[in-house]
Amino acid sequence: MSNAKAYPEPTVGAIIFNPNQEILLCKSEKWNNQYVIPGGHIERGERMEDALRREVREETGLEIYDIVLISLQESIYSASFHEEKHFIFIDFLCKTNSCEVILNDEADSYRWTKLHEILQLDLGGYTRQFFEQFLNHQSDHLTKIFYQYVRH
């Protein structure tokens, strides 16, 4: 376990809907050149929603609003990430008024996609698992996805 931290790293992720009801996915070498949602680490002393806004702005240039906590997941030394890490993924649904994405160096490309087409893509990390769960629970209240993970 070279360079592995002894504690989980809390991260935030954004399921961003644009005005066309499409979701933003970014492709990154860090995630085996597969599509993932934008997000990143929570800085020390930073609120989760503030971290989400900052990470989305840094990685995509987008401003987000209507932020709703949707999911809590854990990844321990996943082979789909380029380093051996233990992550806690805290994901939020949110909206943006723009479709104009300006990527920083953390992603190589992006695409907007309709929800019903998302599982046809090459999704990396825990992104496929998230959207499979999300699509299966759409008729339920959204927070049930969150509670499903924390009640174990």
PDB file of C-alpha atoms in Angstrom:
ATOM      1  CA  MET A   1       0.000   0.000   0.000  1.00  0.00           C
ATOM      2  CA  SER A   2       2.488   2.604  -1.099  1.00  0.00           C
ATOM      3  CA  ASN A   3       1.302   6.178  -0.564  1.00  0.00           C
ATOM      4  CA  ALA A   4      -2.131   4.953   0.588  1.00  0.00           C
ATOM      5  CA  LYS A   5      -3.656   7.136   3.279  1.00  0.00           C
ATOM      6  CA  ALA A   6      -4.776   5.481   6.489  1.00  0.00           C
ATOM      7  CA  TYR A   7      -8.220   7.049   6.322  1.00  0.00           C
ATOM      8  CA  PRO A   8     -10.963   7.460   3.707  1.00  0.00           C
ATOM      9  CA  GLU A   9     -10.872  10.580   1.533  1.00  0.00           C
ATOM     10  CA  PRO A  10     -14.241  12.369   1.360  1.00  0.00           C
ATOM     11  CA  THR A  11     -15.127  13.529  -2.150  1.00  0.00           C
ATOM     12  CA  VAL A  12     -18.141  15.183  -3.757  1.00  0.00           C
ATOM     13  CA  GLY A  13     -19.635  14.394  -7.154  1.00  0.00           C
ATOM     14  CA  ALA A  14     -22.180  16.233  -9.286  1.00  0.00           C
ATOM     15  CA  ILE A  15     -24.945  14.740 -11.411  1.00  0.00           C
ATOM     16  CA  ILE A  16     -25.517  17.936 -13.398  1.00  0.00           C
ATOM     17  CA  PHE A  17     -28.624  18.425 -15.524  1.00  0.00           C
ATOM     18  CA  ASN A  18     -28.542  21.121 -18.213  1.00  0.00           C
ATOM     19  CA  PRO A  19     -31.655  22.939 -19.546  1.00  0.00           C
ATOM     20  CA  ASN A  20     -32.107  20.108 -22.112  1.00  0.00           C
ATOM     21  CA  GLN A  21     -32.370  17.539 -19.287  1.00  0.00           C
ATOM     22  CA  GLU A  22     -29.003  16.013 -20.234  1.00  0.00           C
ATOM     23  CA  ILE A  23     -26.354  14.869 -17.746  1.00  0.00           C
ATOM     24  CA  LEU A  24     -22.713  15.908 -17.941  1.00  0.00           C
ATOM     25  CA  LEU A  25     -20.093  13.141 -18.056  1.00  0.00           C
ATOM     26  CA  CYS A  26     -16.334  13.670 -18.265  1.00  0.00           C
ATOM     27  CA  LYS A  27     -13.715  11.238 -19.555  1.00  0.00           C
ATOM     28  CA  SER A  28     -10.455  11.050 -17.619  1.00  0.00           C
ATOM     29  CA  GLU A  29      -7.220   9.067 -17.685  1.00  0.00           C
ATOM     30  CA  LYS A  30      -7.490   8.887 -13.888  1.00  0.00           C
ATOM     31  CA  TRP A  31     -10.574   6.697 -14.419  1.00  0.00           C
ATOM     32  CA  ASN A  32      -9.262   4.421 -17.207  1.00  0.00           C
ATOM     33  CA  ASN A  33     -10.466   6.835 -19.921  1.00  0.00           C
ATOM     34  CA  GLN A  34     -14.059   6.100 -18.977  1.00  0.00           C
ATOM     35  CA  TYR A  35     -16.896   8.541 -18.309  1.00  0.00           C
ATOM     36  CA  VAL A  36     -17.461   9.718 -14.735  1.00  0.00           C
ATOM     37  CA  ILE A  37     -19.319  12.598 -13.120  1.00  0.00           C
ATOM     38  CA  PRO A  38     -17.340  15.735 -12.225  1.00  0.00           C
ATOM     39  CA  GLY A  39     -16.213  16.202  -8.638  1.00  0.00           C
ATOM     40  CA  GLY A  40     -13.301  16.043  -6.264  1.00  0.00           C
ATOM     41  CA  HIS A  41     -11.967  16.308  -2.739  1.00  0.00           C
ATOM     42  CA  ILE A  42     -13.448  18.269   0.107  1.00  0.00           C
ATOM     43  CA  GLU A  43     -10.812  20.633   1.477  1.00  0.00           C
ATOM     44  CA  ARG A  44     -10.192  20.874   5.215  1.00  0.00           C
ATOM     45  CA  GLY A  45     -12.828  23.144   6.780  1.00  0.00           C
ATOM     46  CA  GLU A  46     -14.916  23.250   3.575  1.00  0.00           C
ATOM     47  CA  ARG A  47     -18.656  22.524   3.528  1.00  0.00           C
ATOM     48  CA  MET A  48     -19.696  19.723   1.148  1.00  0.00           C
ATOM     49  CA  GLU A  49     -21.859  21.978  -1.040  1.00  0.00           C
ATOM     50  CA  ASP A  50     -19.088  24.588  -1.223  1.00  0.00           C
ATOM     51  CA  ALA A  51     -16.648  21.867  -2.301  1.00  0.00           C
ATOM     52  CA  LEU A  52     -19.130  20.713  -4.937  1.00  0.00           C
ATOM     53  CA  ARG A  53     -19.566  24.225  -6.364  1.00  0.00           C
ATOM     54  CA  ARG A  54     -15.778  24.783  -6.360  1.00  0.00           C
ATOM     55  CA  GLU A  55     -14.937  21.446  -7.996  1.00  0.00           C
ATOM     56  CA  VAL A  56     -17.603  21.826 -10.690  1.00  0.00           C
ATOM     57  CA  ARG A  57     -16.464  25.393 -11.431  1.00  0.00           C
ATOM     58  CA  GLU A  58     -12.773  24.342 -11.592  1.00  0.00           C
ATOM     59  CA  GLU A  59     -13.358  21.250 -13.742  1.00  0.00           C
ATOM     60  CA  THR A  60     -16.141  22.446 -16.046  1.00  0.00           C
ATOM     61  CA  GLY A  61     -16.564  26.214 -15.722  1.00  0.00           C
ATOM     62  CA  LEU A  62     -20.245  25.663 -14.841  1.00  0.00           C
ATOM     63  CA  GLU A  63     -22.242  27.281 -12.049  1.00  0.00           C
ATOM     64  CA  ILE A  64     -24.728  24.933 -10.359  1.00  0.00           C
ATOM     65  CA  TYR A  65     -27.895  25.357  -8.287  1.00  0.00           C
ATOM     66  CA  ASP A  66     -30.811  23.321  -6.818  1.00  0.00           C
ATOM     67  CA  ILE A  67     -28.312  21.016  -5.095  1.00  0.00           C
ATOM     68  CA  VAL A  68     -29.798  17.862  -3.521  1.00  0.00           C
ATOM     69  CA  LEU A  69     -27.883  15.112  -1.711  1.00  0.00           C
ATOM     70  CA  ILE A  70     -28.567  11.855  -3.564  1.00  0.00           C
ATOM     71  CA  SER A  71     -26.010   9.148  -2.758  1.00  0.00           C
ATOM     72  CA  LEU A  72     -23.246   7.987  -0.471  1.00  0.00           C
ATOM     73  CA  GLN A  73     -20.868   5.312  -1.764  1.00  0.00           C
ATOM     74  CA  GLU A  74     -17.498   3.883  -0.819  1.00  0.00           C
ATOM     75  CA  SER A  75     -14.604   2.755  -3.006  1.00  0.00           C
ATOM     76  CA  ILE A  76     -11.688   0.918  -1.419  1.00  0.00           C
ATOM     77  CA  TYR A  77      -8.606   0.492  -3.639  1.00  0.00           C
ATOM     78  CA  SER A  78     -10.632   0.212  -6.839  1.00  0.00           C
ATOM     79  CA  ALA A  79      -8.723  -1.025  -9.876  1.00  0.00           C
ATOM     80  CA  SER A  80     -10.627   1.527 -11.972  1.00  0.00           C
ATOM     81  CA  PHE A  81      -8.738   4.438 -10.342  1.00  0.00           C
ATOM     82  CA  HIS A  82      -5.116   5.136 -11.266  1.00  0.00           C
ATOM     83  CA  GLU A  83      -3.946   5.104  -7.616  1.00  0.00           C
ATOM     84  CA  GLU A  84      -4.668   2.918  -4.602  1.00  0.00           C
ATOM     85  CA  LYS A  85      -7.169   5.047  -2.693  1.00  0.00           C
ATOM     86  CA  HIS A  86     -10.038   4.722  -0.241  1.00  0.00           C
ATOM     87  CA  PHE A  87     -12.781   7.184  -1.202  1.00  0.00           C
ATOM     88  CA  ILE A  88     -16.115   8.149   0.293  1.00  0.00           C
ATOM     89  CA  PHE A  89     -18.222   9.492  -2.616  1.00  0.00           C
ATOM     90  CA  ILE A  90     -20.905  12.005  -1.609  1.00  0.00           C
ATOM     91  CA  ASP A  91     -23.018  12.726  -4.686  1.00  0.00           C
ATOM     92  CA  PHE A  92     -25.508  15.467  -5.402  1.00  0.00           C
ATOM     93  CA  LEU A  93     -28.108  16.143  -8.081  1.00  0.00           C
ATOM     94  CA  CYS A  94     -27.943  19.704  -9.388  1.00  0.00           C
ATOM     95  CA  LYS A  95     -28.798  21.926 -12.324  1.00  0.00           C
ATOM     96  CA  THR A  96     -26.969  24.404 -14.520  1.00  0.00           C
ATOM     97  CA  ASN A  97     -28.277  27.029 -16.932  1.00  0.00           C
ATOM     98  CA  SER A  98     -25.474  26.451 -19.439  1.00  0.00           C
ATOM     99  CA  CYS A  99     -24.335  23.755 -21.867  1.00  0.00           C
ATOM    100  CA  GLU A 100     -20.947  25.433 -22.449  1.00  0.00           C
ATOM    101  CA  VAL A 101     -18.284  23.378 -20.670  1.00  0.00           C
ATOM    102  CA  ILE A 102     -14.688  24.558 -20.240  1.00  0.00           C
ATOM    103  CA  LEU A 103     -12.575  21.609 -19.055  1.00  0.00           C
ATOM    104  CA  ASN A 104      -9.461  21.964 -16.951  1.00  0.00           C
ATOM    105  CA  ASP A 105      -6.609  19.437 -17.116  1.00  0.00           C
ATOM    106  CA  GLU A 106      -8.450  16.817 -15.022  1.00  0.00           C
ATOM    107  CA  ALA A 107     -10.616  15.611 -17.917  1.00  0.00           C
ATOM    108  CA  ASP A 108      -9.784  14.911 -21.542  1.00  0.00           C
ATOM    109  CA  SER A 109     -13.291  15.211 -22.992  1.00  0.00           C
ATOM    110  CA  TYR A 110     -16.936  15.501 -21.998  1.00  0.00           C
ATOM    111  CA  ARG A 111     -20.415  14.833 -23.290  1.00  0.00           C
ATOM    112  CA  TRP A 112     -23.992  15.667 -22.388  1.00  0.00           C
ATOM    113  CA  THR A 113     -26.260  12.621 -22.522  1.00  0.00           C
ATOM    114  CA  LYS A 114     -29.887  11.790 -21.864  1.00  0.00           C
ATOM    115  CA  LEU A 115     -30.569   9.720 -18.762  1.00  0.00           C
ATOM    116  CA  HIS A 116     -32.137   6.845 -20.725  1.00  0.00           C
ATOM    117  CA  GLU A 117     -28.932   6.547 -22.830  1.00  0.00           C
ATOM    118  CA  ILE A 118     -26.407   6.745 -20.025  1.00  0.00           C
ATOM    119  CA  LEU A 119     -25.940   3.007 -19.388  1.00  0.00           C
ATOM    120  CA  GLN A 120     -24.948   2.529 -23.042  1.00  0.00           C
ATOM    121  CA  LEU A 121     -21.736   4.490 -22.383  1.00  0.00           C
ATOM    122  CA  ASP A 122     -18.402   3.260 -21.044  1.00  0.00           C
ATOM    123  CA  LEU A 123     -18.855   4.422 -17.441  1.00  0.00           C
ATOM    124  CA  GLY A 124     -15.937   4.308 -15.032  1.00  0.00           C
ATOM    125  CA  GLY A 125     -15.450   3.896 -11.318  1.00  0.00           C
ATOM    126  CA  TYR A 126     -18.691   3.670  -9.402  1.00  0.00           C
ATOM    127  CA  THR A 127     -20.596   5.732 -12.007  1.00  0.00           C
ATOM    128  CA  ARG A 128     -22.283   2.729 -13.654  1.00  0.00           C
ATOM    129  CA  GLN A 129     -23.376   1.352 -10.265  1.00  0.00           C
ATOM    130  CA  PHE A 130     -24.780   4.752  -9.309  1.00  0.00           C
ATOM    131  CA  PHE A 131     -26.861   5.157 -12.487  1.00  0.00           C
ATOM    132  CA  GLU A 132     -28.126   1.562 -12.353  1.00  0.00           C
ATOM    133  CA  GLN A 133     -29.371   2.224  -8.806  1.00  0.00           C
ATOM    134  CA  PHE A 134     -30.711   5.645  -9.766  1.00  0.00           C
ATOM    135  CA  LEU A 135     -32.712   4.320 -12.718  1.00  0.00           C
ATOM    136  CA  ASN A 136     -34.143   1.489 -10.597  1.00  0.00           C
ATOM    137  CA  HIS A 137     -35.270   3.898  -7.859  1.00  0.00           C
ATOM    138  CA  GLN A 138     -36.540   6.841  -9.912  1.00  0.00           C
ATOM    139  CA  SER A 139     -40.127   6.287  -8.856  1.00  0.00           C
ATOM    140  CA  ASP A 140     -39.150   6.315  -5.165  1.00  0.00           C
ATOM    141  CA  HIS A 141     -38.241   9.430  -3.253  1.00  0.00           C
ATOM    142  CA  LEU A 142     -34.661  10.255  -4.249  1.00  0.00           C
ATOM    143  CA  THR A 143     -33.230  10.224  -0.750  1.00  0.00           C
ATOM    144  CA  LYS A 144     -33.991   6.502  -0.419  1.00  0.00           C
ATOM    145  CA  ILE A 145     -30.899   5.859  -2.524  1.00  0.00           C
ATOM    146  CA  PHE A 146     -28.864   7.749   0.056  1.00  0.00           C
ATOM    147  CA  TYR A 147     -30.403   5.959   3.025  1.00  0.00           C
ATOM    148  CA  GLN A 148     -29.953   2.583   1.380  1.00  0.00           C
ATOM    149  CA  TYR A 149     -26.186   3.054   1.634  1.00  0.00           C
ATOM    150  CA  VAL A 150     -25.955   4.454   5.170  1.00  0.00           C
ATOM    151  CA  ARG A 151     -28.255   2.016   6.957  1.00  0.00           C
ATOM    152  CA  HIS A 152     -25.960  -1.018   6.504  1.00  0.00           C
TER     153      HIS A 152
END
